[in-house]
Coordinates of C-alpha atoms in Angstrom, one line a residue:
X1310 CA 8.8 73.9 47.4
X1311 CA 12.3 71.7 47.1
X1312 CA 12.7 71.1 51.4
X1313 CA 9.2 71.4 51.2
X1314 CA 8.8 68.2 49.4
X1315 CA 12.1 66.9 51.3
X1316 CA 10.2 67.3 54.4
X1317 CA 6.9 65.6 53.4
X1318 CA 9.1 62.5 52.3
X1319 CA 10.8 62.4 55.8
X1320 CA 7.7 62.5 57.8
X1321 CA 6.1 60.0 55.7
X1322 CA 9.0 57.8 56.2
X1323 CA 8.9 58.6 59.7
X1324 CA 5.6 58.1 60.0
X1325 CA 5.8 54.7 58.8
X1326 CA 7.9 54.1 61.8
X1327 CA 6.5 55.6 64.1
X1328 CA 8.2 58.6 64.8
X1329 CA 6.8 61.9 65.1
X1330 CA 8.3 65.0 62.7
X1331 CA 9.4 68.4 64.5
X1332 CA 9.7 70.5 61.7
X1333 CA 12.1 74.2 62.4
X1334 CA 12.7 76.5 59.7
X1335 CA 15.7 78.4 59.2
X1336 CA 15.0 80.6 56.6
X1337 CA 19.1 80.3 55.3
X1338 CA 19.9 82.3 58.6
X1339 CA 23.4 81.1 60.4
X1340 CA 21.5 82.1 63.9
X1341 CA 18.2 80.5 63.5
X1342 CA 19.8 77.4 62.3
X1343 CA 22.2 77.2 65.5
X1344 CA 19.6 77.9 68.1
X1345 CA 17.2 75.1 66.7
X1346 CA 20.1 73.0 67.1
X1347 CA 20.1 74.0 70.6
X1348 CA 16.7 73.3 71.1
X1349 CA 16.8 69.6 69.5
X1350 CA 19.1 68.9 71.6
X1351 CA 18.3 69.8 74.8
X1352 CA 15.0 67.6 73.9
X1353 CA 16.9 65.2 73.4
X1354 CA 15.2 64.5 70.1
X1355 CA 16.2 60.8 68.2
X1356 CA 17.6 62.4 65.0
X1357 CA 18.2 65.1 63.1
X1358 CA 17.6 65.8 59.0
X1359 CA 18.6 68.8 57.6
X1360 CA 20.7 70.8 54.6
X1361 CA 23.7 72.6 56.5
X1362 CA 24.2 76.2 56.3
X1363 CA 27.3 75.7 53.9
X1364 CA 30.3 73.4 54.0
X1365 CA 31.8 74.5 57.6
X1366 CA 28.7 74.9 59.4
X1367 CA 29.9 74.7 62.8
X1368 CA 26.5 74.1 64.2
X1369 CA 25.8 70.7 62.5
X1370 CA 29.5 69.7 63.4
X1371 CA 29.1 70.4 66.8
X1372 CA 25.4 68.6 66.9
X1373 CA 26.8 65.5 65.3
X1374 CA 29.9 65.8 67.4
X1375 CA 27.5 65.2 71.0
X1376 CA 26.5 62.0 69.4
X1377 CA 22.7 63.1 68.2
X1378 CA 22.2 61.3 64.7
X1379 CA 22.4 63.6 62.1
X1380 CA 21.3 63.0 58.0
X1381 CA 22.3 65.8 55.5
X1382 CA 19.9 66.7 52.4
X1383 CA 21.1 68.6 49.5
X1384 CA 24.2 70.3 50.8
X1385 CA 27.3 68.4 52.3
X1386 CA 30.3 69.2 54.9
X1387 CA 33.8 69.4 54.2
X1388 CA 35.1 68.7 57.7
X1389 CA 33.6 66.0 58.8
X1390 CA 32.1 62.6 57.0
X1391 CA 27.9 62.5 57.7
X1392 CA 25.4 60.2 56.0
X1393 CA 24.0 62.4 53.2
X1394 CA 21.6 62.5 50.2
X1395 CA 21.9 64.7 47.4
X1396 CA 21.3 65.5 43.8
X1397 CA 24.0 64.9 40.9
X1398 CA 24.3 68.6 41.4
X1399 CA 27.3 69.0 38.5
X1400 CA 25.4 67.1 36.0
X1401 CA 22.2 68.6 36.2
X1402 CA 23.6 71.7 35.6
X1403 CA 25.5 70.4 32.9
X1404 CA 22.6 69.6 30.8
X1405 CA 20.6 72.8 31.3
X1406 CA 23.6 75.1 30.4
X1407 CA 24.4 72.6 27.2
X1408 CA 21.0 73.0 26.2
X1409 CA 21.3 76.8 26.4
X1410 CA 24.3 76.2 24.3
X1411 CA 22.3 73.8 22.2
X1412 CA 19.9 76.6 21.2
X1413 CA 22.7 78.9 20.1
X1414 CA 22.8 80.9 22.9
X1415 CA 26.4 82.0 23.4
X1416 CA 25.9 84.9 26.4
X1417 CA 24.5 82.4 29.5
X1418 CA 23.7 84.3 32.4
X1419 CA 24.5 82.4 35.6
X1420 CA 22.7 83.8 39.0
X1421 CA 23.9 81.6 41.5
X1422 CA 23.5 81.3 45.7
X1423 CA 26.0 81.8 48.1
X1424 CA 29.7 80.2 47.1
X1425 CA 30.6 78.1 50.4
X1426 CA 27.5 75.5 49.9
X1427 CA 28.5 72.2 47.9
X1428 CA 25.7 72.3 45.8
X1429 CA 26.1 75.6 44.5
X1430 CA 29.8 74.4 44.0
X1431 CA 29.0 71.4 41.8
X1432 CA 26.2 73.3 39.7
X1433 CA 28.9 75.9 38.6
X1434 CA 31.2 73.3 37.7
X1435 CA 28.7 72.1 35.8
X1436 CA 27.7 75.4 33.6
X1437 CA 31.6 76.2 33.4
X1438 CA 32.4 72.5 31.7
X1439 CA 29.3 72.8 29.7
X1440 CA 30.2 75.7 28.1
X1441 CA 33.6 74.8 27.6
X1442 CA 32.3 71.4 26.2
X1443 CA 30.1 73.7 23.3
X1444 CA 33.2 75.9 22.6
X1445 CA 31.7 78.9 24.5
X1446 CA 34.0 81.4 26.1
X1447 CA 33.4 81.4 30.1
X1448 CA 32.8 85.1 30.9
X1449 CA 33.1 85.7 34.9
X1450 CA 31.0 88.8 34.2
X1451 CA 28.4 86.8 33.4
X1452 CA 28.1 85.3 36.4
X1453 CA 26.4 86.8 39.6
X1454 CA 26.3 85.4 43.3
X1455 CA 23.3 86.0 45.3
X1456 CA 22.0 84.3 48.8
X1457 CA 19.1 81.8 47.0
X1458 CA 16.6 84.3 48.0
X1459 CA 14.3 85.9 45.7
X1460 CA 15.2 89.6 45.7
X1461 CA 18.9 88.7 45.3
X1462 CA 17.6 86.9 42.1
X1463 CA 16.1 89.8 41.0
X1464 CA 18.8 92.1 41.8
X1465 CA 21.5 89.9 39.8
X1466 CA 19.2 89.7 37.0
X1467 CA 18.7 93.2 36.7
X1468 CA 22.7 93.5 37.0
X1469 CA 22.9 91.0 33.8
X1470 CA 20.3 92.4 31.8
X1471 CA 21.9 96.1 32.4
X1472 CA 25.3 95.1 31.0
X1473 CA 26.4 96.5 27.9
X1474 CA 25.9 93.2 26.0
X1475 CA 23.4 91.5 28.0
X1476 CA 22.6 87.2 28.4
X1477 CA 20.6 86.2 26.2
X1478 CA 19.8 83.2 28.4
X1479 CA 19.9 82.9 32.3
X1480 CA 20.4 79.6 33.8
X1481 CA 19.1 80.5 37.5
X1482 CA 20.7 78.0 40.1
X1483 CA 17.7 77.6 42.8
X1484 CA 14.2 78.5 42.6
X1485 CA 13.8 81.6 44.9
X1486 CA 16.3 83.5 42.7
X1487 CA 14.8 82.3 39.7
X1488 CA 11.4 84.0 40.6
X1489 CA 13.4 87.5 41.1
X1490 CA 15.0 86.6 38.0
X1491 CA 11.5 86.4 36.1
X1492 CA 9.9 89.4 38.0
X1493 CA 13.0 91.5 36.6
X1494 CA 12.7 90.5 33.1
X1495 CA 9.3 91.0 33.6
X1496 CA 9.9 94.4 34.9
X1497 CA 12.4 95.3 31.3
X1498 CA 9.2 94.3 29.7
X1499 CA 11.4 91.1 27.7
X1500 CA 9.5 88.8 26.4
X1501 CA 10.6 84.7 27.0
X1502 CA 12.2 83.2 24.9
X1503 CA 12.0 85.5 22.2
X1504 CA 14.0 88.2 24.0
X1505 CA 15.6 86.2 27.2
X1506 CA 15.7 82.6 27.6
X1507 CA 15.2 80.9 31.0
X1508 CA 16.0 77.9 33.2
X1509 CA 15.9 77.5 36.8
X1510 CA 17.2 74.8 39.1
X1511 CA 14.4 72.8 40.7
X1512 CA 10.9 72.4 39.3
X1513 CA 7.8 74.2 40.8
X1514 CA 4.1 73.3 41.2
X1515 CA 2.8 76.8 39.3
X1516 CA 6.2 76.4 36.4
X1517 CA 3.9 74.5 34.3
X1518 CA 1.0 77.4 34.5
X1519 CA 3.8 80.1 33.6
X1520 CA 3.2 81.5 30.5
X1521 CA 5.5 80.2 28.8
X1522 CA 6.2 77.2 31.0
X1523 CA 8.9 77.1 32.7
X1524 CA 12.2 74.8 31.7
X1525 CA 13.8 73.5 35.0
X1526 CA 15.7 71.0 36.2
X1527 CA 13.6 68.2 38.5
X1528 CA 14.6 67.1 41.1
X1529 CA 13.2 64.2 43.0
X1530 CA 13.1 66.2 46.4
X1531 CA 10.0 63.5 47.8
X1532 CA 12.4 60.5 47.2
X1533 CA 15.8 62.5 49.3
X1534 CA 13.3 63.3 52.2
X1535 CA 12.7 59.2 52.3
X1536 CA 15.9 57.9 51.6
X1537 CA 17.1 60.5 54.5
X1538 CA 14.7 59.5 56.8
X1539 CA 15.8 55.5 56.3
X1540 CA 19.2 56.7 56.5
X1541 CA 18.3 58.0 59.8
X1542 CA 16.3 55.2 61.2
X1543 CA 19.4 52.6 60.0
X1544 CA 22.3 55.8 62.0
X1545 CA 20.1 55.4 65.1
X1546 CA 19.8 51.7 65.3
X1547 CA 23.5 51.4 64.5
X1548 CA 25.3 54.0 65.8
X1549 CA 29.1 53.0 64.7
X1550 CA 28.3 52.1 61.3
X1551 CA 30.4 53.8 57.9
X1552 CA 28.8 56.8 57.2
X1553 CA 26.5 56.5 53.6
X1554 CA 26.4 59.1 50.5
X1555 CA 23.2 58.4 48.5
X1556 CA 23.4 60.5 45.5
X1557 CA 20.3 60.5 42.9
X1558 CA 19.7 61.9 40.1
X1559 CA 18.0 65.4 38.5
X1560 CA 16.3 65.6 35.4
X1561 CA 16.1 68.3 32.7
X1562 CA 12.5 69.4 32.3
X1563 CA 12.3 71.1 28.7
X1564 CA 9.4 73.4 27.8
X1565 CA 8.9 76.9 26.5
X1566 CA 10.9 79.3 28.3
X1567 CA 13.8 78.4 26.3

């Protein structure tokens, strides 16, 4: 649902303009990413919008290194300087672990995605400094790294659950995992929030119908898909200019699963 709504707010944008959207899935696959690449390329296609694999993805380096515009959503590179919209990442992390902490919960569960991608960096920063902010002992067995798919999320979930002193709260960092991460409570027959508490990164269309509803944190993935999409249009009729970070913000969605 997040690129989902990324990509409706770059082809309206584009649209606008009158440019047409080619729209390639890669599913978080290293392979599928680089051969659509490939293919943009040898089509010769205007730009390029798209979150990189991680933080050294070769791929989009190369791409942007032949000259073909390039705009980055959600995740960032570390070896080269591309324009780029993304969430406040650390803060909106921040606020959903200090809520946990705010409820008295003092075992937080983090499930996060793979460790090389900057927005998984800054929203684990941002539970480890909120914690610390509320007094709370950081416990690395608390935390779990996954692949933001949804069986990894359930996996890891099960993993916390099955500890000897379990989370009584899970702060789930994309929305994938944070379906496994229901189905497995759902499977321990815990009830939420009575037994486990819940938050997952990014809101959903169906978190509201959840019974309980969902707590999430927002974010506004319609306005990075425009904001990229202008980015792009200014990168392709000004080639040489600085490169441009547009960073907006998430918002903590509170209702009933916590």
């Amino acid at each position: 649902p997040f690129y989902a709504e990324i990509a409706r707010g770059v082809e309206d944008a584009a649209s606008a303009s009158n440019y047409a959207l080619l729209l390639c899935n890669s599913d978080e696959n290293r392979d599928k990413e680089r051969f659509y690449l490939e293919v943009m390329r040898d089509e010769s296609v205007d730009g390029i919008v798209l979150p990189p694999f991680d933080e050294t993805d070769s791929a989009v380096i190369e791409t942007i290194s032949s000259g073909t515009p390039v705009v980055c959503v959600d995740r960032s590179l570390s070896k080269i300087r591309t324009d780029l919209v993304e969430m406040d990442n650390y803060h909106g992390a921040f606020d959903a672990a200090a809520h946990l902490a705010d409820k008295g919960h003092k075992y937080i569960g983090l499930i996060e995605g793979r460790a090389n991608v900057s927005t998984n960096k800054e929203r684990r920063r941002g539970y480890i400094d909120a914690l610390k902010s509320r007094g709370l002992t950081v416990r690395p067995e608390l935390m779990r790294a996954g692949d933001f798919k949804q069986e990894s999320g359930r996996m890891l979930a099960q993993e916390l659950l099955a500890l000897r002193r379990p989370p009584t709260a899970l702060f789930v960092l994309n929305n994938l995992m944070t379906v496994g991460a229901l189905s497995a409570l759902h499977q321990r027959r815990l009830s939420v929030p009575r037994d486990v508490a819940i938050i997952g990164f990014d809101d959903m269309p169906w978190a509201e119908a959840l019974n309980p509803p969902l707590t999430v944190v927002r974010q506004p993935a319609y306005a990075v898909g425009r904001q990229a999409m202008e980015l792009l249009l200014q990168r392709i009729m000004d080639p040489s200019r600085p490169p441009v970070t547009v960073r907006l913000m998430p918002e903590l969605i509170v209702r009933n699963s916590t």
